[in-house]
Tab-separated table of C-alpha atoms and ligand atoms in Angstrom:
chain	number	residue	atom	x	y	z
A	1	UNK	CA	-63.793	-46.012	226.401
A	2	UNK	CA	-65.263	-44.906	223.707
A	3	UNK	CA	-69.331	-44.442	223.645
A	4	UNK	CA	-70.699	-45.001	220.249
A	5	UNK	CA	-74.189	-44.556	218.538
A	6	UNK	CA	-74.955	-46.676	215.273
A	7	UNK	CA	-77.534	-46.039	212.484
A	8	UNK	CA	-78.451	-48.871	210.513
A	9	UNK	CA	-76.775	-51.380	212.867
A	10	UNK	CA	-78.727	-54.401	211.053
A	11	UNK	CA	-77.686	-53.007	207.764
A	12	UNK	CA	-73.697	-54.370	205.672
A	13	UNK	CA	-72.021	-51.788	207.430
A	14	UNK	CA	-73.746	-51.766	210.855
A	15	UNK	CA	-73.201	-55.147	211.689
A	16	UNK	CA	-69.527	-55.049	210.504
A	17	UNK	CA	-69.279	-51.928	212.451
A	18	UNK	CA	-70.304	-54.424	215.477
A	19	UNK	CA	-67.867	-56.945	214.233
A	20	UNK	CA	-64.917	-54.164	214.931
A	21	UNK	CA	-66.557	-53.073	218.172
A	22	UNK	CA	-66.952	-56.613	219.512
A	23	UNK	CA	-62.955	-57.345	218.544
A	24	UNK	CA	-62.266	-54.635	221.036
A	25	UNK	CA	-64.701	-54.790	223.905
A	26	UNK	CA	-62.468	-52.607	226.193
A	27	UNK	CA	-62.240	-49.454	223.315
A	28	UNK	CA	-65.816	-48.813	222.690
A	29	UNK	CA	-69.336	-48.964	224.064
A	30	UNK	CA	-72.666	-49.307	222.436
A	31	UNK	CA	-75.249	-46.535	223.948
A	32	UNK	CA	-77.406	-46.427	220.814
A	33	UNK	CA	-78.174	-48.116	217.934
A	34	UNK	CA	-81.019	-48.284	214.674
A	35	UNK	CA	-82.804	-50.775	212.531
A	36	UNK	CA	-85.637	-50.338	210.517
A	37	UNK	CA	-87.422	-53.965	209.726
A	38	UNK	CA	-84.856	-56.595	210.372
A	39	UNK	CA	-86.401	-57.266	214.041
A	40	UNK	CA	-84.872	-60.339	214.392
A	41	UNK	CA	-81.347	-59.472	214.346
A	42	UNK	CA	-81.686	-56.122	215.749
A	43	UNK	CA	-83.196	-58.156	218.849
A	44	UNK	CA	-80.037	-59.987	218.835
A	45	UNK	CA	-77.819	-56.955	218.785
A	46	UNK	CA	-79.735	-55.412	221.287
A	47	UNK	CA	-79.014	-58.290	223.286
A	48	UNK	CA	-75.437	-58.824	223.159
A	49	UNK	CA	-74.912	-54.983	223.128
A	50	UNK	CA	-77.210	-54.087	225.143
A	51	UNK	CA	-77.614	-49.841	224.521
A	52	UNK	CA	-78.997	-47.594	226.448
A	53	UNK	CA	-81.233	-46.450	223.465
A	54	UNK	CA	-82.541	-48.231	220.600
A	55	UNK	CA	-84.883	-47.039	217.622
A	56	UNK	CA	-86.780	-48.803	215.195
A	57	UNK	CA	-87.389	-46.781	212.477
A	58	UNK	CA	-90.309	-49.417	211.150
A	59	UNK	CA	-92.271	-48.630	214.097
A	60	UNK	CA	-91.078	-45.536	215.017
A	61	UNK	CA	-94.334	-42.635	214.638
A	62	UNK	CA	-91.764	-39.947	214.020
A	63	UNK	CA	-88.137	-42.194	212.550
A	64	UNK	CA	-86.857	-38.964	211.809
A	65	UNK	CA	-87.206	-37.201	214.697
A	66	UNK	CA	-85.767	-40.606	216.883
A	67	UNK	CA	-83.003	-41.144	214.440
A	68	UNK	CA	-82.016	-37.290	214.765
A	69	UNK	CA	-82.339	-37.553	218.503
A	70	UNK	CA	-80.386	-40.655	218.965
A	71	UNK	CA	-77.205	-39.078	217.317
A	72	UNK	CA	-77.820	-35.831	219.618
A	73	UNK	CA	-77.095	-37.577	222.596
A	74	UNK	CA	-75.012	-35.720	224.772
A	75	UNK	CA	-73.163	-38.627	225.675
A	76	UNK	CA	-72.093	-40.011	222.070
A	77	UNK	CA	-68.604	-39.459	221.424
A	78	UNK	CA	-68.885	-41.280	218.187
A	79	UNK	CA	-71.390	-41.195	215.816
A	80	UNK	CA	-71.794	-44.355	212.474
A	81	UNK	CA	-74.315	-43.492	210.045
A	82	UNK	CA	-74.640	-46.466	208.037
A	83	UNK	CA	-78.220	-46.038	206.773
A	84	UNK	CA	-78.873	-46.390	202.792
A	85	UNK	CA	-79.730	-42.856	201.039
A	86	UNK	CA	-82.157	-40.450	201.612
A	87	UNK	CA	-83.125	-41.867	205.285
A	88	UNK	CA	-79.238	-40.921	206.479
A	89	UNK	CA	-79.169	-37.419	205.109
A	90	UNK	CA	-81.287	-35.740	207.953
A	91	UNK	CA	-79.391	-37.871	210.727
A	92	UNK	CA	-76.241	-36.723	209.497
A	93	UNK	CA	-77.212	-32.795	209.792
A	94	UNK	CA	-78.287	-33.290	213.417
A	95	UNK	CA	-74.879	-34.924	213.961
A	96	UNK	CA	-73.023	-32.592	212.844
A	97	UNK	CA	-74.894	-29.875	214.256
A	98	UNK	CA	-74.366	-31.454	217.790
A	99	UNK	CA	-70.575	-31.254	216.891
A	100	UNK	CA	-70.192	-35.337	217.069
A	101	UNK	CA	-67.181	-36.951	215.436
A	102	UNK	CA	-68.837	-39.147	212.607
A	103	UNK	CA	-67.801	-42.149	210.974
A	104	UNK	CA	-70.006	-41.652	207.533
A	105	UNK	CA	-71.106	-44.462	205.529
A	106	UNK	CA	-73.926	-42.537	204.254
A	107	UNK	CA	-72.382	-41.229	201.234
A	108	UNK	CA	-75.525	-40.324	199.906
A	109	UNK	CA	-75.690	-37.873	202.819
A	110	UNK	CA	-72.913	-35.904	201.011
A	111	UNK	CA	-73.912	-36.342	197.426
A	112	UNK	CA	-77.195	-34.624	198.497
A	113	UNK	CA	-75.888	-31.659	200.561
A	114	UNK	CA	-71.934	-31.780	200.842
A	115	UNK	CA	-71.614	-28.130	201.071
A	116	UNK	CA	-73.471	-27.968	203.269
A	117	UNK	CA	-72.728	-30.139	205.257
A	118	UNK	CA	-68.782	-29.163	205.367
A	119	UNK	CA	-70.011	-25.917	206.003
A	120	UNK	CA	-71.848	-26.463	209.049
A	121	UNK	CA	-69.369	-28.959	210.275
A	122	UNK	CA	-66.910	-25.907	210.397
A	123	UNK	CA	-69.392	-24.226	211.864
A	124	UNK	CA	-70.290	-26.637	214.501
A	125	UNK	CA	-66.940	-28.207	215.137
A	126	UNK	CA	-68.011	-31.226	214.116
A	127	UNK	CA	-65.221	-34.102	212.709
A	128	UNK	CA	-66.597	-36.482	209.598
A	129	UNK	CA	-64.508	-39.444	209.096
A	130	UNK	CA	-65.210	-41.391	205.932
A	131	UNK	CA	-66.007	-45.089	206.023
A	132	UNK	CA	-66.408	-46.048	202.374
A	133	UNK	CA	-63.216	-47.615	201.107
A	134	UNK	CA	-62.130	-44.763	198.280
A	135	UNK	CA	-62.273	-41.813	200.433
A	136	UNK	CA	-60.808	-44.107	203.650
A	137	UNK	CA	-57.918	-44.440	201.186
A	138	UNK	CA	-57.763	-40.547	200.243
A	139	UNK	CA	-57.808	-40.009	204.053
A	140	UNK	CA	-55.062	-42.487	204.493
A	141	UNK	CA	-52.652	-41.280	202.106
A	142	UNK	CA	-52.410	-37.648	203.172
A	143	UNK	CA	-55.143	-35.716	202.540
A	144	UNK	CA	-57.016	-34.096	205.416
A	145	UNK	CA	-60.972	-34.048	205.623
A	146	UNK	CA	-62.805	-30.604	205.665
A	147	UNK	CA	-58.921	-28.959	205.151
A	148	UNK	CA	-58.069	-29.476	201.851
A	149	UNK	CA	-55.598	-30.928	199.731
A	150	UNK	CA	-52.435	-29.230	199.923
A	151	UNK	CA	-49.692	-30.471	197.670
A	152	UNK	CA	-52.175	-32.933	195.598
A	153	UNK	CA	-52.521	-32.524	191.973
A	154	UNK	CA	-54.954	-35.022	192.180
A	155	UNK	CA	-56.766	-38.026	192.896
A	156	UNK	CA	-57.956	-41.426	191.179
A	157	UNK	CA	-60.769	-43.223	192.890
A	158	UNK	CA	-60.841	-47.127	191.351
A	159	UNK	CA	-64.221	-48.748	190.597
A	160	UNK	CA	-64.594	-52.495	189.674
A	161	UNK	CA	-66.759	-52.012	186.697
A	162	UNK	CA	-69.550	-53.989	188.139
A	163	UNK	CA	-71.113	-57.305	187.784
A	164	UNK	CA	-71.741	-56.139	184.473
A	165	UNK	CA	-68.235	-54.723	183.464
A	166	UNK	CA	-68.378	-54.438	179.085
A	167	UNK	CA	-72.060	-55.937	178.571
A	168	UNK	CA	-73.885	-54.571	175.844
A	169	UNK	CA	-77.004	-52.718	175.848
A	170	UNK	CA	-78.844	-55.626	174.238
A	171	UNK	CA	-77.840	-58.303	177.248
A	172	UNK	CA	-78.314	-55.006	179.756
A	173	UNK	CA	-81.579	-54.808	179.269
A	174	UNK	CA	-82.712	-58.226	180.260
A	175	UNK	CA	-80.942	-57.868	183.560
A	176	UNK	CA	-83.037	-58.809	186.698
A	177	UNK	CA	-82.627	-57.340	189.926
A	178	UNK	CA	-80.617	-60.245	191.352
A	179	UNK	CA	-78.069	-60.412	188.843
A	180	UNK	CA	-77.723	-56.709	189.653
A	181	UNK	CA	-77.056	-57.439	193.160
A	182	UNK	CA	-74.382	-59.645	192.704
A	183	UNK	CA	-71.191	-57.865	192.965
A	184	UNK	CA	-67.879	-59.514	191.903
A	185	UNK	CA	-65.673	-58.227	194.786
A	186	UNK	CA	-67.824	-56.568	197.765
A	187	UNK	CA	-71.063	-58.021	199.522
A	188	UNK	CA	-73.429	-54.749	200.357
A	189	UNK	CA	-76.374	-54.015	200.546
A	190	UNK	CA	-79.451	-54.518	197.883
A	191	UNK	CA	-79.284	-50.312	196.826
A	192	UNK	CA	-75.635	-49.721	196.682
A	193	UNK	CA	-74.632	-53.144	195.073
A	194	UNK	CA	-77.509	-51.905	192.062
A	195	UNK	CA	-75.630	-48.421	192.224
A	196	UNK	CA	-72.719	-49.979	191.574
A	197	UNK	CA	-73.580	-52.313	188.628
A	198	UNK	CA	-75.153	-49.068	187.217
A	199	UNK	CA	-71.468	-47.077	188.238
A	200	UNK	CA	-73.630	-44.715	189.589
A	201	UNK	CA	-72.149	-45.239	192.927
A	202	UNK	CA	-68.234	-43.775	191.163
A	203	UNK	CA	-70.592	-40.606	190.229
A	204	UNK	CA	-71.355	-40.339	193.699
A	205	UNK	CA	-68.233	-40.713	195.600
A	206	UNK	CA	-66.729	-38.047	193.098
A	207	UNK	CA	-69.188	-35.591	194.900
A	208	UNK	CA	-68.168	-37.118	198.119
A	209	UNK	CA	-64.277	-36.956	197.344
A	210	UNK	CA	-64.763	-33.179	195.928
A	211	UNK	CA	-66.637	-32.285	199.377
A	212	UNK	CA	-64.753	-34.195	202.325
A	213	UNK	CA	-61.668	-33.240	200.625
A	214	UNK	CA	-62.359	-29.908	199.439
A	215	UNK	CA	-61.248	-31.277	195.845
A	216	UNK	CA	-62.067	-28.945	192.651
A	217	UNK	CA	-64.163	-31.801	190.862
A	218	UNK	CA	-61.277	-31.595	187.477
A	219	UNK	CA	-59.197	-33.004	189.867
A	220	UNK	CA	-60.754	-36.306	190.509
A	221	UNK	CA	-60.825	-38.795	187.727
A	222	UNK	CA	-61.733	-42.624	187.896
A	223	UNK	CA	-60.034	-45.974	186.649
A	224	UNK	CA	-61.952	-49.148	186.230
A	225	UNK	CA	-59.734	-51.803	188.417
A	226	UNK	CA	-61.559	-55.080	188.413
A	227	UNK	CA	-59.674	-56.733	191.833
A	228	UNK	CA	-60.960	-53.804	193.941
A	229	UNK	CA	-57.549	-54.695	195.863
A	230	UNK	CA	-56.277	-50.756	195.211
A	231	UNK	CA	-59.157	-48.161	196.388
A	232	UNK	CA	-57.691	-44.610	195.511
A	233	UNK	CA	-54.469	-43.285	194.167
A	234	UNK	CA	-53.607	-39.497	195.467
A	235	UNK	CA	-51.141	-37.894	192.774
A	236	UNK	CA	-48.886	-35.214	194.657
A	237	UNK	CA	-47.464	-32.366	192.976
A	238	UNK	CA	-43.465	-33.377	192.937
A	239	UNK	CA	-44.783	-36.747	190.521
A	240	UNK	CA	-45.194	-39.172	193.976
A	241	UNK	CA	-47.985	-41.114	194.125
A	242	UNK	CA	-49.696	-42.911	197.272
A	243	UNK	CA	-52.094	-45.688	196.387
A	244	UNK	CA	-53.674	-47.497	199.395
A	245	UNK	CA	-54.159	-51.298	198.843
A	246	UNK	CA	-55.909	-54.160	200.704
A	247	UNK	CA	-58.771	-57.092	200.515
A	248	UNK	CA	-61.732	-55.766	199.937
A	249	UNK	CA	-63.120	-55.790	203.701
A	250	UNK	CA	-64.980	-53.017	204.776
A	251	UNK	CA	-64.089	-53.544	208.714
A	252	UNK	CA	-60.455	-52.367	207.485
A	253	UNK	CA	-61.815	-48.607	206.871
A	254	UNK	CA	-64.149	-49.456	209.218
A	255	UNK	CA	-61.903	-49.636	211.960
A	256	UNK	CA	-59.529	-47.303	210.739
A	257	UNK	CA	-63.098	-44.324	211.487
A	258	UNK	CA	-63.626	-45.679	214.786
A	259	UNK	CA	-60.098	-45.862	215.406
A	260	UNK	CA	-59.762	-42.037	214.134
A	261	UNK	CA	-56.658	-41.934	212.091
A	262	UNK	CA	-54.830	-45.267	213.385
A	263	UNK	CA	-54.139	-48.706	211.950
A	264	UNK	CA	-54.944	-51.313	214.583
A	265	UNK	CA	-55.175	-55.028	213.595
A	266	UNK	CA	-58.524	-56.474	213.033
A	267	UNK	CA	-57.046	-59.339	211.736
A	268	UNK	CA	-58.599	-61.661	215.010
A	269	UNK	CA	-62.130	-61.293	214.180
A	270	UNK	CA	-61.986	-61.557	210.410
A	271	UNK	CA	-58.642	-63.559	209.664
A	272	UNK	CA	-58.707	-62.063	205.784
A	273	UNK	CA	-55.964	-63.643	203.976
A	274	UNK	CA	-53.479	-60.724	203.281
A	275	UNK	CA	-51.846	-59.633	200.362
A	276	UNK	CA	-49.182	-61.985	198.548
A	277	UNK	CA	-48.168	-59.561	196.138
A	278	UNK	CA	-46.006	-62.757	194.396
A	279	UNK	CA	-49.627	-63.930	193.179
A	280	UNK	CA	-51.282	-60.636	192.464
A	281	UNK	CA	-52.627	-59.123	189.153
A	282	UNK	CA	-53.464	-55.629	189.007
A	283	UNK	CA	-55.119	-54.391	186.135
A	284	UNK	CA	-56.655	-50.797	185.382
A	285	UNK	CA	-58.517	-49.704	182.662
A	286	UNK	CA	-59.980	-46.367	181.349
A	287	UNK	CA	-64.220	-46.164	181.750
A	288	UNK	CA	-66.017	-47.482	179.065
A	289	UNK	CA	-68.653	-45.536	177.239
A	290	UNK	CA	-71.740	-46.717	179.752
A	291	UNK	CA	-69.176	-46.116	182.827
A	292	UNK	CA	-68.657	-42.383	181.614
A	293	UNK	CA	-71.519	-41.736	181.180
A	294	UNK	CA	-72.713	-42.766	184.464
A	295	UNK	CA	-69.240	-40.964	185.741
A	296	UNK	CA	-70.576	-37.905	183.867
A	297	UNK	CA	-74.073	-37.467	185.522
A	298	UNK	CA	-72.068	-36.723	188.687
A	299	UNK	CA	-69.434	-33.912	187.074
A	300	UNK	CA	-72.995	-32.749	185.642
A	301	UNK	CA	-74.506	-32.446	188.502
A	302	UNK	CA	-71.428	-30.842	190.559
A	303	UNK	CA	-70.890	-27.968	188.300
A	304	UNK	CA	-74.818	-27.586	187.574
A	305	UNK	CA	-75.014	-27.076	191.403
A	306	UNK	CA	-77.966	-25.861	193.544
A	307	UNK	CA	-80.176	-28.782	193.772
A	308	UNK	CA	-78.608	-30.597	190.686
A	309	UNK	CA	-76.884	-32.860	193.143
A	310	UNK	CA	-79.631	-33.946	195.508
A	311	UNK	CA	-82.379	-34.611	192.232
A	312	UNK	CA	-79.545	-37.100	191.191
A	313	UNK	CA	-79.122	-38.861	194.149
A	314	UNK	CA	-82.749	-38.585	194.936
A	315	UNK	CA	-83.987	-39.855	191.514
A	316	UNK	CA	-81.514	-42.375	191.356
A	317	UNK	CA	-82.837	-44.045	194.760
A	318	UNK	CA	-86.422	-43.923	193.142
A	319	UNK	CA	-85.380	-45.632	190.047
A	320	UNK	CA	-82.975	-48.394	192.368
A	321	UNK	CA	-86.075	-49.342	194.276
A	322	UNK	CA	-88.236	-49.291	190.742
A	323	UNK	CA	-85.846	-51.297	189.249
A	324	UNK	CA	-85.386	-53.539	192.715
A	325	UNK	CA	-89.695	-54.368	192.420
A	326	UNK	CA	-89.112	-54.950	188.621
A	327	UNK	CA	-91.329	-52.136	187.746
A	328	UNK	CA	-88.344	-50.545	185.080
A	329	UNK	CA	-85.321	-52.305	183.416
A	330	UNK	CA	-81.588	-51.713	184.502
A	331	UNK	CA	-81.406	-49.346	181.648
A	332	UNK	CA	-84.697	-47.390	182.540
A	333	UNK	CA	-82.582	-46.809	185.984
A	334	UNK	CA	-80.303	-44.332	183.890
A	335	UNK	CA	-83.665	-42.964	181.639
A	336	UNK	CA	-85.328	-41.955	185.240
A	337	UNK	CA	-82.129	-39.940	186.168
A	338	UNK	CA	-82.021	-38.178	182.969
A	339	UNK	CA	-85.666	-37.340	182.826
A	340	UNK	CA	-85.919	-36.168	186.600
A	341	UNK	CA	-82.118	-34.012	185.965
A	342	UNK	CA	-83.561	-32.702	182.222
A	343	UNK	CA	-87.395	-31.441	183.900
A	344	UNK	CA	-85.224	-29.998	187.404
A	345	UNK	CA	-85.549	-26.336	187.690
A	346	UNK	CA	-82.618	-25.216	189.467
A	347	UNK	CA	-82.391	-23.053	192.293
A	348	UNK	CA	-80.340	-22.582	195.542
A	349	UNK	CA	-80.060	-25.810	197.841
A	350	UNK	CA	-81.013	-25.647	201.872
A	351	UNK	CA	-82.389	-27.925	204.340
A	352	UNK	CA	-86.180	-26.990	203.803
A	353	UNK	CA	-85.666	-27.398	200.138
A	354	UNK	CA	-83.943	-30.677	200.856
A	355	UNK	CA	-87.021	-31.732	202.722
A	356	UNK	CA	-89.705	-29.958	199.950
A	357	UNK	CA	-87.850	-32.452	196.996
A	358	UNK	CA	-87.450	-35.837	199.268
A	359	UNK	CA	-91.761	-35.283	199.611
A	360	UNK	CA	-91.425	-34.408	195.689
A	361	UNK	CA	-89.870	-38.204	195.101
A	362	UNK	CA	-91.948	-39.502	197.675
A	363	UNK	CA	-89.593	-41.028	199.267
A	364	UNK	CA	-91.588	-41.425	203.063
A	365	UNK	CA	-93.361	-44.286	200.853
A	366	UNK	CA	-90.663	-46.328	199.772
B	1	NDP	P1	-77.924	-51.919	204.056
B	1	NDP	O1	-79.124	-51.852	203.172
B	1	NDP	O2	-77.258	-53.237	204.258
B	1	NDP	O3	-78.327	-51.347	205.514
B	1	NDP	C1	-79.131	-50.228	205.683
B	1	NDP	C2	-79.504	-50.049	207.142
B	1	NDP	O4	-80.440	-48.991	207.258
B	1	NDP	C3	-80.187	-51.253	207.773
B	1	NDP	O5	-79.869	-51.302	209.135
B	1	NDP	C4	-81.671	-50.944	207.585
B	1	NDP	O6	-82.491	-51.563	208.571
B	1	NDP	C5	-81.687	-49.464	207.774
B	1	NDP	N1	-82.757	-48.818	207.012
B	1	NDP	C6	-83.291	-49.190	205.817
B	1	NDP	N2	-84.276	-48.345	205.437
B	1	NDP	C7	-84.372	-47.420	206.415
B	1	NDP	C8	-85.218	-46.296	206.610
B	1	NDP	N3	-86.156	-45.936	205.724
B	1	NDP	N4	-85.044	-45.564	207.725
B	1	NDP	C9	-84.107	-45.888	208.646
B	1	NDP	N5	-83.298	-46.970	208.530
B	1	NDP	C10	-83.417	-47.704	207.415
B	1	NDP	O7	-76.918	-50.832	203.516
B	1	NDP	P2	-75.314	-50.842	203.544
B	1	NDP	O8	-74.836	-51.173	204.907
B	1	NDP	O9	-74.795	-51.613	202.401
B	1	NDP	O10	-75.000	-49.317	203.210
B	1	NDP	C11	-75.131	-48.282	204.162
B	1	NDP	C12	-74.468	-47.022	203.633
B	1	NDP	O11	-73.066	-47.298	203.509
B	1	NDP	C13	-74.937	-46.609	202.228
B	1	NDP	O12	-74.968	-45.226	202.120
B	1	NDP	C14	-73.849	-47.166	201.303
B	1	NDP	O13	-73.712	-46.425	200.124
B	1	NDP	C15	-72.620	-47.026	202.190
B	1	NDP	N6	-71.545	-47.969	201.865
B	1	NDP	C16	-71.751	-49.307	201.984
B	1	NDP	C17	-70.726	-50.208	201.686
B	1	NDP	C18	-70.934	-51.692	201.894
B	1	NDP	O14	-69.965	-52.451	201.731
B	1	NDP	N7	-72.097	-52.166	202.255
B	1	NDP	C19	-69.430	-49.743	201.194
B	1	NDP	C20	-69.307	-48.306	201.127
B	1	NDP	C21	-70.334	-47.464	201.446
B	1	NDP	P3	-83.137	-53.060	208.401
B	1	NDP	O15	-82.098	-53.896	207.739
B	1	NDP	O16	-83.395	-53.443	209.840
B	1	NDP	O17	-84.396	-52.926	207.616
B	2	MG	MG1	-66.857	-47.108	197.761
């Protein structure tokens, strides 16, 4: 039996990472889990669940500190980080420094810092097992976290376009924050729904794909696939190519983290219709002029390096929650990044510098 800590248990992922845990009572334990203001269900949780150790970050005098304890605990064999940015990156070094395995959701965690963070997971032994769907699907066709990619020429991660797929600038800039939330294939939560109407999110799993796998960033291009049925093709070097496929439903690479490297159904607690490839349409589609762009901040960013990284993901989750209380347009999301990347002076990255530019965005007062 497996004993498992969860961060951000009220959260998208979190509670489908319960769903997978509660379709398998006998695999997996709950010891710890996290929520920050959803009392309510986190009460819940607590109660069917019941961990040892619970945090709530809203209430918490030092969240940090608890959240970076929590995934210490001696006793975790398996560590989910499904909080939204900058509140997972800090968690996620404290994990890996105490060696866990980790099922990330926390992308942002990697954007920020993913040298670093492969480094020290080296270092420390630690194993980091993706949970969002495009990596899950590098991971599944071949290619080996932390190792490299031996043999692949290179990879395609698929992005839906958007809820806003081919809008103009003109209708773009009347967008509110709920049609921005409103994703055509996937149901997340409020920041990484707006990062991916804004295709911001592609940018940033291109700096996650480079770092779990080890990719050189010319490597890794993007397609725009509307069904979201096909997360990532890997290209190999003798012309084969893998392409992993299946409904969007994150408890799939959900399970497949917990379950480290195995398929095992989870078709009892969700039923998902599967694939009747009879009746399907695939369609891809290069990136459109707004899409590159946003695809280009994170190539930018990657071979900029130093801090280049972390200002974009940091900025960007300063503009999402500007745009979020209404306070900028969808567009000024983009005109944020670009000021913040254009004033950045760049210099070396670390984990004090990490800390000196989250207290730069202010980000304890979101
Ligand atoms: P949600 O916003 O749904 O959940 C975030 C969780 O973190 C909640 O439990 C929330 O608590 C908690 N939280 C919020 N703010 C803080 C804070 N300041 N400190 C500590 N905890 C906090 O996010 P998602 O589940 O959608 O996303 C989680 C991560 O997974 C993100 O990095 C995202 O990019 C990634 N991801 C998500 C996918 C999805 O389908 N949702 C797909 C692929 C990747 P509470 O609700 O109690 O306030
Ligand atoms: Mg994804």
């Amino acid at each position: 039996m497996k004993k498992i800590v969860i961060l951000g248990s009220t959260g998208s992922i979190g509670s489908q990472t319960l769903d997978v845990i509660r379709a398998a009572p006998s695999e997996f334990q709950v010891i710890g889990l996290s929520a920050h203001e959803n009392t309510q269900r986190f009460e819940e949780q607590v109660r069917e669940f019941q961990p040892l150790h619970v945090v709530q970050t809203s209430v918490t005098e030092n969240p940090e500190s608890a959240l970076c304890a929590l995934v210490s605990l001696a006793e975790a064999d398996i560590v989910v980080n499904a909080l939204a940015g900058f509140s997972g990156l800090m968690p996620t070094i404290a994990a890996v420094k105490a060696g866990k395995r980790i099922a990330l959701a926390n992308k942002e965690s990697l954007v920020m810092a993913g040298e670093l963070i492969m480094k020290l997971a080296a270092q420390f032994k630690a194993i980091i097992l993706p949970i969002d769907s495009e990596p899950s699907a590098i991971w599944q066709a071949g290619a080996v976290v932390g190792a490299g990619a031996p043999g692949i020429e290179k990879v395609t991660l698929t992005a839906s376009g958007g809820p806003f797929w081919k809008w103009k600038n003109k209708e773009l800039e009347k967008v509110t924050a709920a049609q921005a939330i409103k994703h055509p294939t996937w149901k997340m939560g409020e920041k990484i729904s707006i990062d991916s109407a804004t295709l911001i999110n592609k940018a940033f799993e291109i700096i996650e794909t480079r770092w779990l796998f080890n990719m050189p960033l010319e490597r890794i291009d993007v397609a725009i696939h509307r069904q979201s049925l096909m997360h990532a093709l890997v290209h190999f070097n003798d012309g084969n190519v893998q392409a992993v496929l299946s409904t969007p439903d994150m408890r799939i690479p959900i399970s497949y983290a917990l379950f480290y490297n195995e398929h095992r159904p989870v078709r009892r607690i969700n039923n998902f219709p599967r694939l009747d490839f009879s009746e399907l349409q695939l369609t891809f589609e290069k990136p459109d002029m707004r899409a590159q762009g946003a695809l280009n901040l994170g190539y930018e960013v990657l071979a900029a390096g130093g801090i280049a990284p972390a200002v974009f993901c940091l900025s960007d989750e300063v503009a999402v929650n500007k745009f979020l209380k209404g306070e900028i347009s969808f567009l000024g999301i983009y005109e944020f990044i670009r000021r913040a990347l254009d004033r950045m002076r760049n210099r070396p990255l670390s984990i004090e510098v990490l800390n000196e530019l989250a207290g730069t965005f202010n980000l304890g007062n979101l």
